[in-house]
mmCIF file of the C-alpha atoms, coordinates in Angstrom:
data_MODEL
# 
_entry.id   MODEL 
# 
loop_
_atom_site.group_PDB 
_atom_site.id 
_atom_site.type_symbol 
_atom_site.label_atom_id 
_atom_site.label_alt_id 
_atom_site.label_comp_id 
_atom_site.label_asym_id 
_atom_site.label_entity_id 
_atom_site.label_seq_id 
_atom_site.pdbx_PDB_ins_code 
_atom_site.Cartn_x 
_atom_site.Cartn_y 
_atom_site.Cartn_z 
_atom_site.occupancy 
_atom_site.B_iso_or_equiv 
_atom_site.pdbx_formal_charge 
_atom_site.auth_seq_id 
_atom_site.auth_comp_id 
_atom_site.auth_asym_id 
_atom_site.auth_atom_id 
_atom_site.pdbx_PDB_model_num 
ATOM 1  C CA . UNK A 1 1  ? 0.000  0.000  0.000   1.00 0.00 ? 1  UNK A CA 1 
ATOM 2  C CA . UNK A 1 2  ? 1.412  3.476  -0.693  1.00 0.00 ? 2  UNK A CA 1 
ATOM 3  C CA . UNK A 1 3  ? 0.340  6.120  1.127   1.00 0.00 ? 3  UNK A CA 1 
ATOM 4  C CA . UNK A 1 4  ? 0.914  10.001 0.194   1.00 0.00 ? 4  UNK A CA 1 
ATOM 5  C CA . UNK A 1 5  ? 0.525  12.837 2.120   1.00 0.00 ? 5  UNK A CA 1 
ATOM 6  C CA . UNK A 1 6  ? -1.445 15.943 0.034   1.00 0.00 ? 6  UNK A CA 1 
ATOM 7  C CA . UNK A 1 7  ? 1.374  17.880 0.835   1.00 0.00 ? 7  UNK A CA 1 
ATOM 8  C CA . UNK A 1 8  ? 4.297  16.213 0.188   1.00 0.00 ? 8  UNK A CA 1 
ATOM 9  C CA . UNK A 1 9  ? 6.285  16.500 -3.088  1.00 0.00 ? 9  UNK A CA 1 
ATOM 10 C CA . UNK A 1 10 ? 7.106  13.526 -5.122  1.00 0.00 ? 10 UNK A CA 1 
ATOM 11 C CA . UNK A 1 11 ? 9.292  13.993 -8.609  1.00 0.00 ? 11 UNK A CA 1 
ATOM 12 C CA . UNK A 1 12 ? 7.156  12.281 -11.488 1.00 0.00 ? 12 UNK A CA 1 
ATOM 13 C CA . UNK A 1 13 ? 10.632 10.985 -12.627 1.00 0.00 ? 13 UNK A CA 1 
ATOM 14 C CA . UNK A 1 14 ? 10.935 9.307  -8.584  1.00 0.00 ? 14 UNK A CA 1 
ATOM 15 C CA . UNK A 1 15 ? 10.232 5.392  -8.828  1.00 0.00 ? 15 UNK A CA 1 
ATOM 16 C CA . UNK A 1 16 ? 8.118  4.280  -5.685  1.00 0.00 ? 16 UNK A CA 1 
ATOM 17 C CA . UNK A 1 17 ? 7.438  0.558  -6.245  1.00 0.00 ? 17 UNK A CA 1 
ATOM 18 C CA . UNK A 1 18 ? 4.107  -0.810 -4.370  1.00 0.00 ? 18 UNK A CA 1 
ATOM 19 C CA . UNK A 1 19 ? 4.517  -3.676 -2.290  1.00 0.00 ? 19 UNK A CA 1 
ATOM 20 C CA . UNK A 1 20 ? 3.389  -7.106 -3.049  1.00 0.00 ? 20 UNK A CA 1 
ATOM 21 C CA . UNK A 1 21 ? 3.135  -8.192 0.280   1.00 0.00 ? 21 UNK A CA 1 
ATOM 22 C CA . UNK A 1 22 ? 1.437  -5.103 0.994   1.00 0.00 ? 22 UNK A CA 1 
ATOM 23 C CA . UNK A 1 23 ? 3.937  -3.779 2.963   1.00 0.00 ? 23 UNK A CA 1 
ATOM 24 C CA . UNK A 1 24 ? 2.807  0.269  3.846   1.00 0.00 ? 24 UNK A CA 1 
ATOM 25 C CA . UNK A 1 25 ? 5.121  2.693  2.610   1.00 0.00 ? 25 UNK A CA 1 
ATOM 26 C CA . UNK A 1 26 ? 3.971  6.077  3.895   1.00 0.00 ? 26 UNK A CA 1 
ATOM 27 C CA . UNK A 1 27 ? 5.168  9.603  2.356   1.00 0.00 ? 27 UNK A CA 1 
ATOM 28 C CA . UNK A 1 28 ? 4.646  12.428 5.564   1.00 0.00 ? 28 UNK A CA 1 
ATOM 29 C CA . UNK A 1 29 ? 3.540  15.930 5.113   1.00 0.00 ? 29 UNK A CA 1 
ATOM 30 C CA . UNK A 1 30 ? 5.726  18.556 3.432   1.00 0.00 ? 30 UNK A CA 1 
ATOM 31 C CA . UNK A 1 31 ? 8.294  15.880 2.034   1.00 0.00 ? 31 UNK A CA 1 
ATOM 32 C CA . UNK A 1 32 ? 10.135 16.468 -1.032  1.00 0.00 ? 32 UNK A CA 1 
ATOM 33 C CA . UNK A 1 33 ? 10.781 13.533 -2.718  1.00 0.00 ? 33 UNK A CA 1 
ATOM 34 C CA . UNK A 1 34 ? 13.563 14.295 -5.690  1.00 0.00 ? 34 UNK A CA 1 
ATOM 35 C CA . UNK A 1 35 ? 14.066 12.665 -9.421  1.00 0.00 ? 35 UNK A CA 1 
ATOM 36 C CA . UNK A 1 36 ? 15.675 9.617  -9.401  1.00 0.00 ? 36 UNK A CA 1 
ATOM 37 C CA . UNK A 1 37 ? 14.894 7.998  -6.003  1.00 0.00 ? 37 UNK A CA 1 
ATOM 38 C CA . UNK A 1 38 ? 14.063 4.578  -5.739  1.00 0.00 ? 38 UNK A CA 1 
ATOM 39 C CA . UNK A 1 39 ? 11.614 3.279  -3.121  1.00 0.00 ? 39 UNK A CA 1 
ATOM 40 C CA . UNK A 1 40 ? 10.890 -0.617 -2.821  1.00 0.00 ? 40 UNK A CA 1 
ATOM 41 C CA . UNK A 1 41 ? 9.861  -3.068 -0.044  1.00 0.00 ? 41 UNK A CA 1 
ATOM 42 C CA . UNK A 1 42 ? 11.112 -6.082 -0.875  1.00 0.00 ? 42 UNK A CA 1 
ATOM 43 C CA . UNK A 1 43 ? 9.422  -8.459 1.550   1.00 0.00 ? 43 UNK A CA 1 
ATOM 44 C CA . UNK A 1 44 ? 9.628  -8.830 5.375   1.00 0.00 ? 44 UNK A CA 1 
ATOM 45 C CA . UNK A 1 45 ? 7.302  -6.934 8.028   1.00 0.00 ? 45 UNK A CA 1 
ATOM 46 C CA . UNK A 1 46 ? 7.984  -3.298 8.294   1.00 0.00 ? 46 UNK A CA 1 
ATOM 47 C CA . UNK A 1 47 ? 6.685  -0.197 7.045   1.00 0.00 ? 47 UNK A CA 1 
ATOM 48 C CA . UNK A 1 48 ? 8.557  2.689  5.317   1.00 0.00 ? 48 UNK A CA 1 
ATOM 49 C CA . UNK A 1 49 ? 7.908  5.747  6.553   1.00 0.00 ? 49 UNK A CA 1 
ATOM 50 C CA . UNK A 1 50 ? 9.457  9.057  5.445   1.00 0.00 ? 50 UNK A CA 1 
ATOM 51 C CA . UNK A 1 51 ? 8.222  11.435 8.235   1.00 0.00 ? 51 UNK A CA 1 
ATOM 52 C CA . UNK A 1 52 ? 7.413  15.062 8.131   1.00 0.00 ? 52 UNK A CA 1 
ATOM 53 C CA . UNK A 1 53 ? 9.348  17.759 6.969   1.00 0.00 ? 53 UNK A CA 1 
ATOM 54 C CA . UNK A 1 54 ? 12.117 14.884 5.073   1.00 0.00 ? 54 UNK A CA 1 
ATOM 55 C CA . UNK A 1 55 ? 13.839 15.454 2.003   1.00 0.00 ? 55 UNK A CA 1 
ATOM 56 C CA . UNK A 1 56 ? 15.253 12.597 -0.239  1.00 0.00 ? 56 UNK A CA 1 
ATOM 57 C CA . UNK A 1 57 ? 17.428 13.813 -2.555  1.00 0.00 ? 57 UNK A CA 1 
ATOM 58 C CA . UNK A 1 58 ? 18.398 12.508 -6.152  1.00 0.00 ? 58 UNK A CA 1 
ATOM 59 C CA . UNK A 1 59 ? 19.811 8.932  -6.518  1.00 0.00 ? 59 UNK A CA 1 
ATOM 60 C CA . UNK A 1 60 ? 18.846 7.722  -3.266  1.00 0.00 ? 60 UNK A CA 1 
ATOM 61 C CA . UNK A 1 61 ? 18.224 4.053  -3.097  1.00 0.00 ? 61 UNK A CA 1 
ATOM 62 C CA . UNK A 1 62 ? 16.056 2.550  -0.323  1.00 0.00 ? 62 UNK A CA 1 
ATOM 63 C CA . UNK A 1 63 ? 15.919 -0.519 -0.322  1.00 0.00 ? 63 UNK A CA 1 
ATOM 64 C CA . UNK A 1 64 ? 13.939 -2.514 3.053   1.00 0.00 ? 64 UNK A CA 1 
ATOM 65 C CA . UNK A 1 65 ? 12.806 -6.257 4.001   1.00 0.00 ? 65 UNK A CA 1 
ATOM 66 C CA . UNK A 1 66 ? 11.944 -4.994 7.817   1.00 0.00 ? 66 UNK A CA 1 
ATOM 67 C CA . UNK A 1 67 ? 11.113 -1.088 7.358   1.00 0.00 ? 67 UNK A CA 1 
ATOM 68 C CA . UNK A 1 68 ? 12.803 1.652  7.566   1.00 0.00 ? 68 UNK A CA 1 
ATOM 69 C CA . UNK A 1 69 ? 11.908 5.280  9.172   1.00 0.00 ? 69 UNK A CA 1 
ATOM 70 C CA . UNK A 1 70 ? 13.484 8.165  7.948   1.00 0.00 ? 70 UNK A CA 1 
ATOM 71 C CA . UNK A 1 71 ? 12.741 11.681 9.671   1.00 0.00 ? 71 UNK A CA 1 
ATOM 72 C CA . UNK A 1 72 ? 10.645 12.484 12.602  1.00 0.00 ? 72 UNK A CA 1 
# 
């Protein structure tokens, strides 16, 4: 399940993959996601969860099988 807040920012040329194993992967409010980021769950039991007032910057990779929180 992806989950984006109204507010955040998220480059049309960013690649957020959804999970198959419906993992949640939650943008926060006012985050700027940049061109060129890759997002994927790739299994396990967490959540990812870029929290308010992030920024991800171009070429970031994340990459989780057990979640990851970035931000507040």
């Amino acid at each position: 399940m992806l989950k984006i807040d109204p507010t955040a920012v998220v480059s049309p040329l960013a690649d957020i993959e959804r999970s198959v194993r419906g993992t949640l992967i939650e943008i926060g409010p006012r985050v700027l996601i940049d061109s060129f980021v890759k997002i994927k769950a790739v299994g396990g039991s967490g959540e990812v969860t870029i929290g308010a007032d992030s920024a991800v910057n171009s070429g970031t990779v994340i990459y989780t099988g057990n979640g990851v929180r970035v931000g507040a």
